[in-house]
Short mmCIF file of C-alpha atoms in Angstrom, two decimals:
data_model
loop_
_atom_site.label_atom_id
_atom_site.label_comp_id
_atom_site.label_asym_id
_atom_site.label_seq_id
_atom_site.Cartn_x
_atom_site.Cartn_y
_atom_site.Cartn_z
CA UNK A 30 -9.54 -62.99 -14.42
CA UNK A 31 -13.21 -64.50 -14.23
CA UNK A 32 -14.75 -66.89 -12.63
CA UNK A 33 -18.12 -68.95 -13.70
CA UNK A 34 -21.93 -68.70 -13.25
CA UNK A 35 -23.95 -71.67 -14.28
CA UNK A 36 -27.46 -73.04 -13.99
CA UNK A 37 -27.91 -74.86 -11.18
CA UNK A 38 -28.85 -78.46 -11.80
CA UNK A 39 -31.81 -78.30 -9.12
CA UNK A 40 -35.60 -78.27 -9.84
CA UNK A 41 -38.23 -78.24 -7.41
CA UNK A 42 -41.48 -80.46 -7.48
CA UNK A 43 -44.36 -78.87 -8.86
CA UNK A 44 -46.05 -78.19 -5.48
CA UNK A 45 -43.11 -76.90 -3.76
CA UNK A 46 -41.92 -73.88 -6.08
CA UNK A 47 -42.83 -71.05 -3.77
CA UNK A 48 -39.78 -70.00 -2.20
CA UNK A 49 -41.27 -69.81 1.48
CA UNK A 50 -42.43 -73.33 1.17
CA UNK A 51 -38.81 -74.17 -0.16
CA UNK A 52 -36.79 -72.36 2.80
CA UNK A 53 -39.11 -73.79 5.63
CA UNK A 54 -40.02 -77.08 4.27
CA UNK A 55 -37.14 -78.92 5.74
CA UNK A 56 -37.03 -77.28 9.18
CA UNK A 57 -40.25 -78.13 9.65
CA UNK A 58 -40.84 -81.64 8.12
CA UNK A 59 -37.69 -83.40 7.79
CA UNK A 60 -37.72 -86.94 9.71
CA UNK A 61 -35.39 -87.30 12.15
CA UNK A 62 -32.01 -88.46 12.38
CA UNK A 63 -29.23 -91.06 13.60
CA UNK A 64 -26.10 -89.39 13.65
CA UNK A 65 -24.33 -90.57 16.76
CA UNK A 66 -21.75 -87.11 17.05
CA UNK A 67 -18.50 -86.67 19.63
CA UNK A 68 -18.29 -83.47 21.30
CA UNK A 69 -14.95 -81.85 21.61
CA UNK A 70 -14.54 -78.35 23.13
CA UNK A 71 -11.44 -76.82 21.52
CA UNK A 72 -9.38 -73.74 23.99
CA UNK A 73 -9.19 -70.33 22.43
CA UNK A 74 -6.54 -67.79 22.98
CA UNK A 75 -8.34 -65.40 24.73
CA UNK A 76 -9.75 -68.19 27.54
CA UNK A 77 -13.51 -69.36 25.60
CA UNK A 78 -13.76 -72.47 23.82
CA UNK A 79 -15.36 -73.68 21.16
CA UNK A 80 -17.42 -76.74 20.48
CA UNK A 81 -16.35 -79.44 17.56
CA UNK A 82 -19.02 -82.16 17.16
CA UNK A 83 -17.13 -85.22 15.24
CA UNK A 84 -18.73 -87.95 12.75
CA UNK A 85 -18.25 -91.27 14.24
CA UNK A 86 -19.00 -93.82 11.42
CA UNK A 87 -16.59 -95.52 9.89
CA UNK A 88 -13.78 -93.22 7.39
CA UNK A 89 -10.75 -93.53 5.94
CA UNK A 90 -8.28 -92.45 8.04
CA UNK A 91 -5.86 -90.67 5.28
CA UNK A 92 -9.25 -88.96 3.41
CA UNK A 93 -10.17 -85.51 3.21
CA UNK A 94 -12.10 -84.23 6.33
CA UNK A 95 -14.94 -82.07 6.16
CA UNK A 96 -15.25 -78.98 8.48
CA UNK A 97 -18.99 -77.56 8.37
CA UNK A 98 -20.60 -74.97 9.69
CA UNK A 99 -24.35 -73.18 10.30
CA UNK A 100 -26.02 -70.13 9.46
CA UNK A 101 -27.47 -67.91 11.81
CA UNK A 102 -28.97 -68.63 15.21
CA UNK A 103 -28.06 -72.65 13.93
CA UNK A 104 -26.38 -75.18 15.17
CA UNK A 105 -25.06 -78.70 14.36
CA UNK A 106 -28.49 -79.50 15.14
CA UNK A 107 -29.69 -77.38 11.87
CA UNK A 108 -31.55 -80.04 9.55
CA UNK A 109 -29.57 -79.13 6.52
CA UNK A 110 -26.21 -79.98 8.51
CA UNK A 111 -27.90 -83.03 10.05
CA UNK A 112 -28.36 -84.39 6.27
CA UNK A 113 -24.83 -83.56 5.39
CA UNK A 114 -23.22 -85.84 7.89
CA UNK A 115 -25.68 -88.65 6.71
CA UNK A 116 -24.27 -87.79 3.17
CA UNK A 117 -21.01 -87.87 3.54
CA UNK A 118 -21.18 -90.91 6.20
CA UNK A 119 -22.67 -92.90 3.23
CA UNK A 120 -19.69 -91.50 1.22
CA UNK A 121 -17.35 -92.96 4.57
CA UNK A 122 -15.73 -89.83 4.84
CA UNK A 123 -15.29 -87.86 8.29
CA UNK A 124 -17.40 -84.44 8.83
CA UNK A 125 -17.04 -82.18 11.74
CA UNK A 126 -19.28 -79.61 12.35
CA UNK A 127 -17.64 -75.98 14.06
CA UNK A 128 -20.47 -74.66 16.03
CA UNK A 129 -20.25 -71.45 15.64
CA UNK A 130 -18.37 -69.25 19.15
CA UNK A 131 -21.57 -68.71 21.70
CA UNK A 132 -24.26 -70.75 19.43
CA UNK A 133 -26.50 -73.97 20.95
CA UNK A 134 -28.13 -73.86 23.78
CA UNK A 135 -24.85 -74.31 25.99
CA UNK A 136 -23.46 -70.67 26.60
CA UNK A 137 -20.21 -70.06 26.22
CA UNK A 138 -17.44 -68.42 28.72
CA UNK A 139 -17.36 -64.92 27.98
CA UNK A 140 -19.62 -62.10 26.18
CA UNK A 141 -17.93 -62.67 22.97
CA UNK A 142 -20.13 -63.85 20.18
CA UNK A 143 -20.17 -64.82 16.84
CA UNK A 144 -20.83 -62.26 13.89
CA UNK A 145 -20.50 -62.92 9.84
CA UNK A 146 -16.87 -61.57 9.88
CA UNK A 147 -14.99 -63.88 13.02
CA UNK A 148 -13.08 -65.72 10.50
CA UNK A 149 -10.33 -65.81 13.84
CA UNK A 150 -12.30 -68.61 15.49
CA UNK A 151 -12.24 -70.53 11.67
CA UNK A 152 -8.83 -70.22 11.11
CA UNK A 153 -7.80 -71.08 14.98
CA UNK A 154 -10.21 -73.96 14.12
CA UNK A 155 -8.57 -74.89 10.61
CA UNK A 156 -4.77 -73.93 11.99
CA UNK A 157 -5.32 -77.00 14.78
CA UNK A 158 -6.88 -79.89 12.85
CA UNK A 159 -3.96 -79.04 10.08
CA UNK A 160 -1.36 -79.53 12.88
CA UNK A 161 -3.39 -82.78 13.79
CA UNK A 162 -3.70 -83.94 10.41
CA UNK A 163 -0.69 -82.73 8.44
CA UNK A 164 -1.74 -84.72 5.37
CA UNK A 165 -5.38 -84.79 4.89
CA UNK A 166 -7.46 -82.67 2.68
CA UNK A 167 -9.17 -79.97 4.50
CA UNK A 168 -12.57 -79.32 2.77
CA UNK A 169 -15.28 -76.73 4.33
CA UNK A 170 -19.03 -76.05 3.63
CA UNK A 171 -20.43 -72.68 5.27
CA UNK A 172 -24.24 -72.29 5.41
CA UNK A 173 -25.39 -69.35 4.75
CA UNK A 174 -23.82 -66.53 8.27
CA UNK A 175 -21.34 -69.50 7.75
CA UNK A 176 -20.66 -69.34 3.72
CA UNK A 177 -20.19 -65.55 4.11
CA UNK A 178 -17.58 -66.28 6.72
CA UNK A 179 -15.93 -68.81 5.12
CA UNK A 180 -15.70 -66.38 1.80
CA UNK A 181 -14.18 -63.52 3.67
CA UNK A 182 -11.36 -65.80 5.21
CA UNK A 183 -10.72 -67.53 1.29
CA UNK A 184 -10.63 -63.75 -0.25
CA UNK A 185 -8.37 -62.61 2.49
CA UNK A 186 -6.40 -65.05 2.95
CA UNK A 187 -5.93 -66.25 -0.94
CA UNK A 188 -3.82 -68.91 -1.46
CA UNK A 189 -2.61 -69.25 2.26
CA UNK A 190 -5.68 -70.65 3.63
CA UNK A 191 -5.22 -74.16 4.64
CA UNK A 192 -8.39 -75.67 2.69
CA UNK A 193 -7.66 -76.55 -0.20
CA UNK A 194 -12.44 -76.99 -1.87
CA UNK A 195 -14.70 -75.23 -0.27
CA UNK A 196 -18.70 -75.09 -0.89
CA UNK A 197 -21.14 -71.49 0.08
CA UNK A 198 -24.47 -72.33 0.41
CA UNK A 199 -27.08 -68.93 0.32
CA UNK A 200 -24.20 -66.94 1.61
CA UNK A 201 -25.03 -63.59 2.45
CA UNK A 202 -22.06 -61.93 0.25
CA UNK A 203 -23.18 -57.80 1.33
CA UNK A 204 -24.64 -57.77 4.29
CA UNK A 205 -26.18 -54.11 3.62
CA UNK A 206 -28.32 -55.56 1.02
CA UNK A 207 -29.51 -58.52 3.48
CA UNK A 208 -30.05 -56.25 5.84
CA UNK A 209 -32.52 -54.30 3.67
CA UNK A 210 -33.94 -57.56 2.28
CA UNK A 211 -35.05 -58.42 5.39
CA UNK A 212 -36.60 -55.50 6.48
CA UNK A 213 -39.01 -55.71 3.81
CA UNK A 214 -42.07 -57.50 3.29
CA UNK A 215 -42.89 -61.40 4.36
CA UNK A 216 -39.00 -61.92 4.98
CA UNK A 217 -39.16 -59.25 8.32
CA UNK A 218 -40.85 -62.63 9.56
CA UNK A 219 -37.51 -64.45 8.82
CA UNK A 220 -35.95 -61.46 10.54
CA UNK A 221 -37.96 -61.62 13.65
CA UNK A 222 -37.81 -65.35 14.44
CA UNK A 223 -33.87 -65.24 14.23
CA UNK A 224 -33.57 -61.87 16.73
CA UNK A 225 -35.71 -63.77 19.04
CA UNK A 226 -32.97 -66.62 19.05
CA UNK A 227 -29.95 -64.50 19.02
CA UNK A 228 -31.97 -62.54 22.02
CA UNK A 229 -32.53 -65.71 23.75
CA UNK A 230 -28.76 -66.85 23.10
CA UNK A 231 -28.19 -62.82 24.84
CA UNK A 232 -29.98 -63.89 27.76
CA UNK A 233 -28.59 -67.42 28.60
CA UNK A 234 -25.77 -65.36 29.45
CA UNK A 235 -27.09 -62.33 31.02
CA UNK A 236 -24.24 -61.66 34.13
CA UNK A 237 -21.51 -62.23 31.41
CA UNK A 238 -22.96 -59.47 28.96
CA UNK A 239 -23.73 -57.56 31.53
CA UNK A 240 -20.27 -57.74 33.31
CA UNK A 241 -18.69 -56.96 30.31
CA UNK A 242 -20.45 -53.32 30.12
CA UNK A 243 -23.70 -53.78 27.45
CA UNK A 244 -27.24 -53.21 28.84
CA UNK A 245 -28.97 -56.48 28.25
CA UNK A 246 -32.33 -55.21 28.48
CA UNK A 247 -31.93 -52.80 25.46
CA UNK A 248 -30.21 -55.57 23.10
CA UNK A 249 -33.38 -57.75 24.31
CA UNK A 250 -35.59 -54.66 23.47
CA UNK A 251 -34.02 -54.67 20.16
CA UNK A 252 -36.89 -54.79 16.97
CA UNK A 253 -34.84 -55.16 14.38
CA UNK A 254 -30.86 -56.85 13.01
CA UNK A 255 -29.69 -53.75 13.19
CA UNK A 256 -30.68 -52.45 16.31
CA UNK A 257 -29.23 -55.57 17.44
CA UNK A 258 -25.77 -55.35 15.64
CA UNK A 259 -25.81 -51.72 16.78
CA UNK A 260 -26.45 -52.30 20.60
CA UNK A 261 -24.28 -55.63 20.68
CA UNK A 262 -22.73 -56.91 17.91
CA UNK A 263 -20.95 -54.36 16.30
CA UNK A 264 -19.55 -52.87 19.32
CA UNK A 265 -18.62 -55.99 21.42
CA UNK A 266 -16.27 -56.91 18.25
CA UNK A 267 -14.59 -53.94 17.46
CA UNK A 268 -16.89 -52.29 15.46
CA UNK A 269 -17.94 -48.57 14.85
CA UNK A 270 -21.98 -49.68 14.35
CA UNK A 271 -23.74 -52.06 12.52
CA UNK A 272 -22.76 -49.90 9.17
CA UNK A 273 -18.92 -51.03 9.91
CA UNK A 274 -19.67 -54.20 10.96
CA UNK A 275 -21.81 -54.77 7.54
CA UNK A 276 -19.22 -52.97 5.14
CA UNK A 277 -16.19 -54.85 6.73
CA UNK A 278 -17.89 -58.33 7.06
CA UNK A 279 -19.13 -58.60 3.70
CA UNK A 280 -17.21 -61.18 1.66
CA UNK A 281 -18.46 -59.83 -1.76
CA UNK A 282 -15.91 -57.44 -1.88
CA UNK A 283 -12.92 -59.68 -1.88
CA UNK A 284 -14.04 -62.74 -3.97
CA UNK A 285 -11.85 -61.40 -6.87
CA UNK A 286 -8.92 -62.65 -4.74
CA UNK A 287 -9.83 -66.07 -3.92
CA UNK A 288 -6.84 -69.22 -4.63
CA UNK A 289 -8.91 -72.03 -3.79
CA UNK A 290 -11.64 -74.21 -5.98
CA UNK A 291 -14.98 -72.37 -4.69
CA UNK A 292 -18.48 -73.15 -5.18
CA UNK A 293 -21.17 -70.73 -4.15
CA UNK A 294 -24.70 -72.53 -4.23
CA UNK A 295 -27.84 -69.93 -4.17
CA UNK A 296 -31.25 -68.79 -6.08
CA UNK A 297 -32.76 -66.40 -7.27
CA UNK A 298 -35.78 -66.56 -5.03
CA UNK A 299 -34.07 -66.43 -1.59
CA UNK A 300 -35.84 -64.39 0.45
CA UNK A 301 -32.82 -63.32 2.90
CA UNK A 302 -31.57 -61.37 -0.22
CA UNK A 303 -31.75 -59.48 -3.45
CA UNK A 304 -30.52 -61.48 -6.35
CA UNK A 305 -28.14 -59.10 -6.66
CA UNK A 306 -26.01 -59.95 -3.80
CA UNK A 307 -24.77 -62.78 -6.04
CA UNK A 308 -22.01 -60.73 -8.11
CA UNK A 309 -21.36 -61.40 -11.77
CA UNK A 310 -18.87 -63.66 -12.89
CA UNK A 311 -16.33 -60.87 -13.99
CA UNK A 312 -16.54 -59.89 -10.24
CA UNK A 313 -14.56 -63.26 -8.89
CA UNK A 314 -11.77 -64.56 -9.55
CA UNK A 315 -11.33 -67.77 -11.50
CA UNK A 316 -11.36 -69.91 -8.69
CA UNK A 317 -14.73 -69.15 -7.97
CA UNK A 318 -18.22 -71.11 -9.66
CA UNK A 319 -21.57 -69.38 -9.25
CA UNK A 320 -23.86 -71.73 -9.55
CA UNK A 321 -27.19 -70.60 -9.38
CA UNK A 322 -30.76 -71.51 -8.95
CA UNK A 323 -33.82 -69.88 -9.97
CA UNK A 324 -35.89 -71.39 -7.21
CA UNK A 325 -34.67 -72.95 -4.18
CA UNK A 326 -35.31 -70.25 -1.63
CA UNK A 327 -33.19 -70.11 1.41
CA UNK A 328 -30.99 -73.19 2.26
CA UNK A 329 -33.77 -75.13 0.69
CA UNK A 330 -33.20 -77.01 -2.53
CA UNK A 331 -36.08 -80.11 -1.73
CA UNK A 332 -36.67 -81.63 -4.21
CA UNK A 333 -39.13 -84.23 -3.05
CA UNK A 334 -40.53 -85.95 -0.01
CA UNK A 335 -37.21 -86.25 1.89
CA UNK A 336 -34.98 -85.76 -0.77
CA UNK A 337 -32.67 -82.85 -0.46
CA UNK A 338 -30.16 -81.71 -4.03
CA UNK A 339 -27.70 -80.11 -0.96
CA UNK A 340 -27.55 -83.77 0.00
CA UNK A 341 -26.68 -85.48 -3.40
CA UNK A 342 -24.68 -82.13 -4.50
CA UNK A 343 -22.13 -80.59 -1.92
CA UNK A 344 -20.80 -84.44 -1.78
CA UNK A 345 -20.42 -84.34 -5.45
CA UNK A 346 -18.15 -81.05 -4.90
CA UNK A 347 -15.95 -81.52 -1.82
CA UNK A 348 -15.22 -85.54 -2.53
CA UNK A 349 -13.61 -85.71 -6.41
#
């Protein structure tokens, strides 16, 4: 049992192969966009809710619907997710983006989070738009936090899962390695712009954290991911420390068990990780296609002056 690595068909322009350029060029000078999105906030178990934002151009009703997602500290308002629902409205098929449990700027009911590993929320997510749709194709792409969830719920949930293609971009596959990726060098920049937005996304709900035991002011004092995970993350999900959290979240571990057609997008040059992270082909099963980069950093891929490969390319996956 093996899966596949291949050369990624992407090439940057000349004057945008540095991998910084590539990860930040789109955040910072894509144009805007048109997407006209419907809200829906979906009831969990345990009393939350979680927010669906639905495509609203014209589909086919009986067609395979896409279920996206962001990385870290994202949201459906994340450029790269933005230019997937252009993509695949162009392609008149339906998209609908799960923002992630607590993400966006609306906070949500209770000190519960988000973390690499809540594959619960994605499969509550999944288990009601199958009882919806009984007949469609469910099709998912994860961005980056996102592609390393979506992983750990295909390798541990083989073939029962209820998608049926599914598309990784940059996923963070051992979260150990990240972690030490981005405590090094330029990329601790990376690391503390996103704190500050999972600090702020801390704060927006300060009486709920705080009512639910965790001292707010240390997790905002927090320097570094793991502090972080240690103080809030790990603990307010069931986990020992940030060590458990990272061995137990990772989805590199369990990609040799994966049932359903997977592509895992990345390159070489990301700076959120070691090229390492990306495991050999004899290391999946043969469900699985690496298909890899050399440069592209981080959930980058541009390959011009708004023109995006993730655009032309996860469409060319998910719709066959």
């Amino acid at each position: 049992m093996s899966g596949q690595r291949v050369q990624s068909s992407f090439s940057p322009p000349w004057w945008l192969r540095n991998p910084h350029a590539q990860t930040l060029w789109g955040a910072m000078f894509r144009g805007s966009f048109d997407n006209v999105l419907r809200e829906e906030r979906l009831p969990t178990p345990d009393g939350d809710f979680l927010r669906l934002f639905w495509s609203t151009t014209p589909h086919a009703p009986d067609g395979p619907l896409i279920v996206m997602m962001h990385g870290l500290a994202g949201s459906v308002e994340s450029p790269y997710l933005q230019g997937l629902y252009q993509a695949f409205a162009t392609c008149q098929v339906e998209a609908v983006t799960f923002q992630l449990r607590g993400s966006g700027l609306v906070p949500n009911a209770t000190a519960r989070s988000y973390h690499s590993g809540s594959i619960d929320d994605f499969e509550h997510v999944l288990t009601t738009l199958r009882g919806r749709y009984p007949h469609r194709p469910l099709r998912s792409v994860g961005v980056s936090l996102s592609g390393n969830l979506m992983l750990l719920h295909l390798g541990l949930r083989g073939a029962d899962s209820l998608l049926d293609r599914a598309v990784a971009i940059c996923p963070p596959m051992d979260l150990h390695r990240c972690n030490q990726r981005m405590s090094r060098g330029v990329s601790v920049l990376y690391q503390q712009h996103l704190l500050r937005l999972l600090q702020e996304a801390v704060g927006r709900k300060r009486a709920i954290v705080e009512a639910a035991g965790y001292d707010v002011d240390a997790i905002l004092a927090s320097r570094s991911f793991r502090e972080f995970d240690d103080r809030f993350t790990a603990p307010l999900h069931g986990f020992r420390d940030a060590d458990h959290y990272y061995t137990d979240a990772s989805s590199q571990p369990v990609l040799g068990n994966v049932q359903v057609p997977t592509w895992i997008l990345t390159s070489e040059d990301d700076p959120f990780m070691y090229p390492d992270i990306t495991p050999p082909a004899s290391a999946v099963s043969d469900a699985v296609t690496l298909e890899v980069a050399d440069r592209g950093g981080h959930v980058g891929f541009v390959e011009g002056f708004n023109r995006y490969w993730l655009d032309r390319r996860v469409p060319e996956i998910l719709l066959p």
